[in-house]
Amino acid sequence: MNGKIGDRLHVHGNVVGQPDRTGEIIEVRGPDGGPPFLIRFDDGHEGLVYPGPDAVIEPRAKASR
């Protein structure tokens, strides 16, 4: 799983009733765009994340011209 600064990480809740978490990648610490990623979650919390199989990276939306 590779990401870039500005991409979004979407972690799906893995038990009933647990909400999904989303946040922006603000730093990539692994080689060649790999984990770990420093994430700023939508609630303002920041944390170092090694994404598991319940996570997907959503590329940053490109600006339209």
mmCIF file of C-alpha atoms in Angstrom, residues 21-55:
data_model
loop_
_atom_site.group_PDB
_atom_site.id
_atom_site.type_symbol
_atom_site.label_atom_id
_atom_site.label_comp_id
_atom_site.label_asym_id
_atom_site.label_seq_id
_atom_site.Cartn_x
_atom_site.Cartn_y
_atom_site.Cartn_z
ATOM 1 C CA ARG A 21 -12.276 6.774 10.180
ATOM 2 C CA THR A 22 -10.858 9.023 7.512
ATOM 3 C CA GLY A 23 -7.933 11.376 7.441
ATOM 4 C CA GLU A 24 -5.294 13.035 5.306
ATOM 5 C CA ILE A 25 -1.764 11.721 4.900
ATOM 6 C CA ILE A 26 0.484 14.540 6.107
ATOM 7 C CA GLU A 27 3.766 12.597 6.110
ATOM 8 C CA VAL A 28 5.032 9.391 4.511
ATOM 9 C CA ARG A 29 7.791 7.752 6.556
ATOM 10 C CA GLY A 30 8.280 4.482 4.692
ATOM 11 C CA PRO A 31 10.421 3.879 1.630
ATOM 12 C CA ASP A 32 8.903 4.484 -1.818
ATOM 13 C CA GLY A 33 5.610 5.832 -0.457
ATOM 14 C CA GLY A 34 4.975 2.908 1.886
ATOM 15 C CA PRO A 35 3.831 2.929 5.504
ATOM 16 C CA PRO A 36 3.988 4.144 8.166
ATOM 17 C CA PHE A 37 1.962 7.261 7.452
ATOM 18 C CA LEU A 38 1.373 10.228 9.720
ATOM 19 C CA ILE A 39 -2.370 10.874 9.438
ATOM 20 C CA ARG A 40 -4.446 13.885 10.474
ATOM 21 C CA PHE A 41 -7.864 12.395 11.080
ATOM 22 C CA ASP A 42 -11.006 14.407 10.424
ATOM 23 C CA ASP A 43 -11.527 14.885 14.180
ATOM 24 C CA GLY A 44 -8.137 16.673 14.402
ATOM 25 C CA HIS A 45 -6.275 13.764 16.001
ATOM 26 C CA GLU A 46 -2.891 12.924 14.472
ATOM 27 C CA GLY A 47 -1.281 9.510 14.631
ATOM 28 C CA LEU A 48 1.254 7.199 13.048
ATOM 29 C CA VAL A 49 -0.568 4.459 11.142
ATOM 30 C CA TYR A 50 0.467 1.151 9.633
ATOM 31 C CA PRO A 51 -2.711 0.459 7.617
ATOM 32 C CA GLY A 52 -4.200 -3.012 7.752
ATOM 33 C CA PRO A 53 -6.458 -4.882 5.331
ATOM 34 C CA ASP A 54 -9.454 -2.799 6.460
ATOM 35 C CA ALA A 55 -7.927 0.413 5.034
#
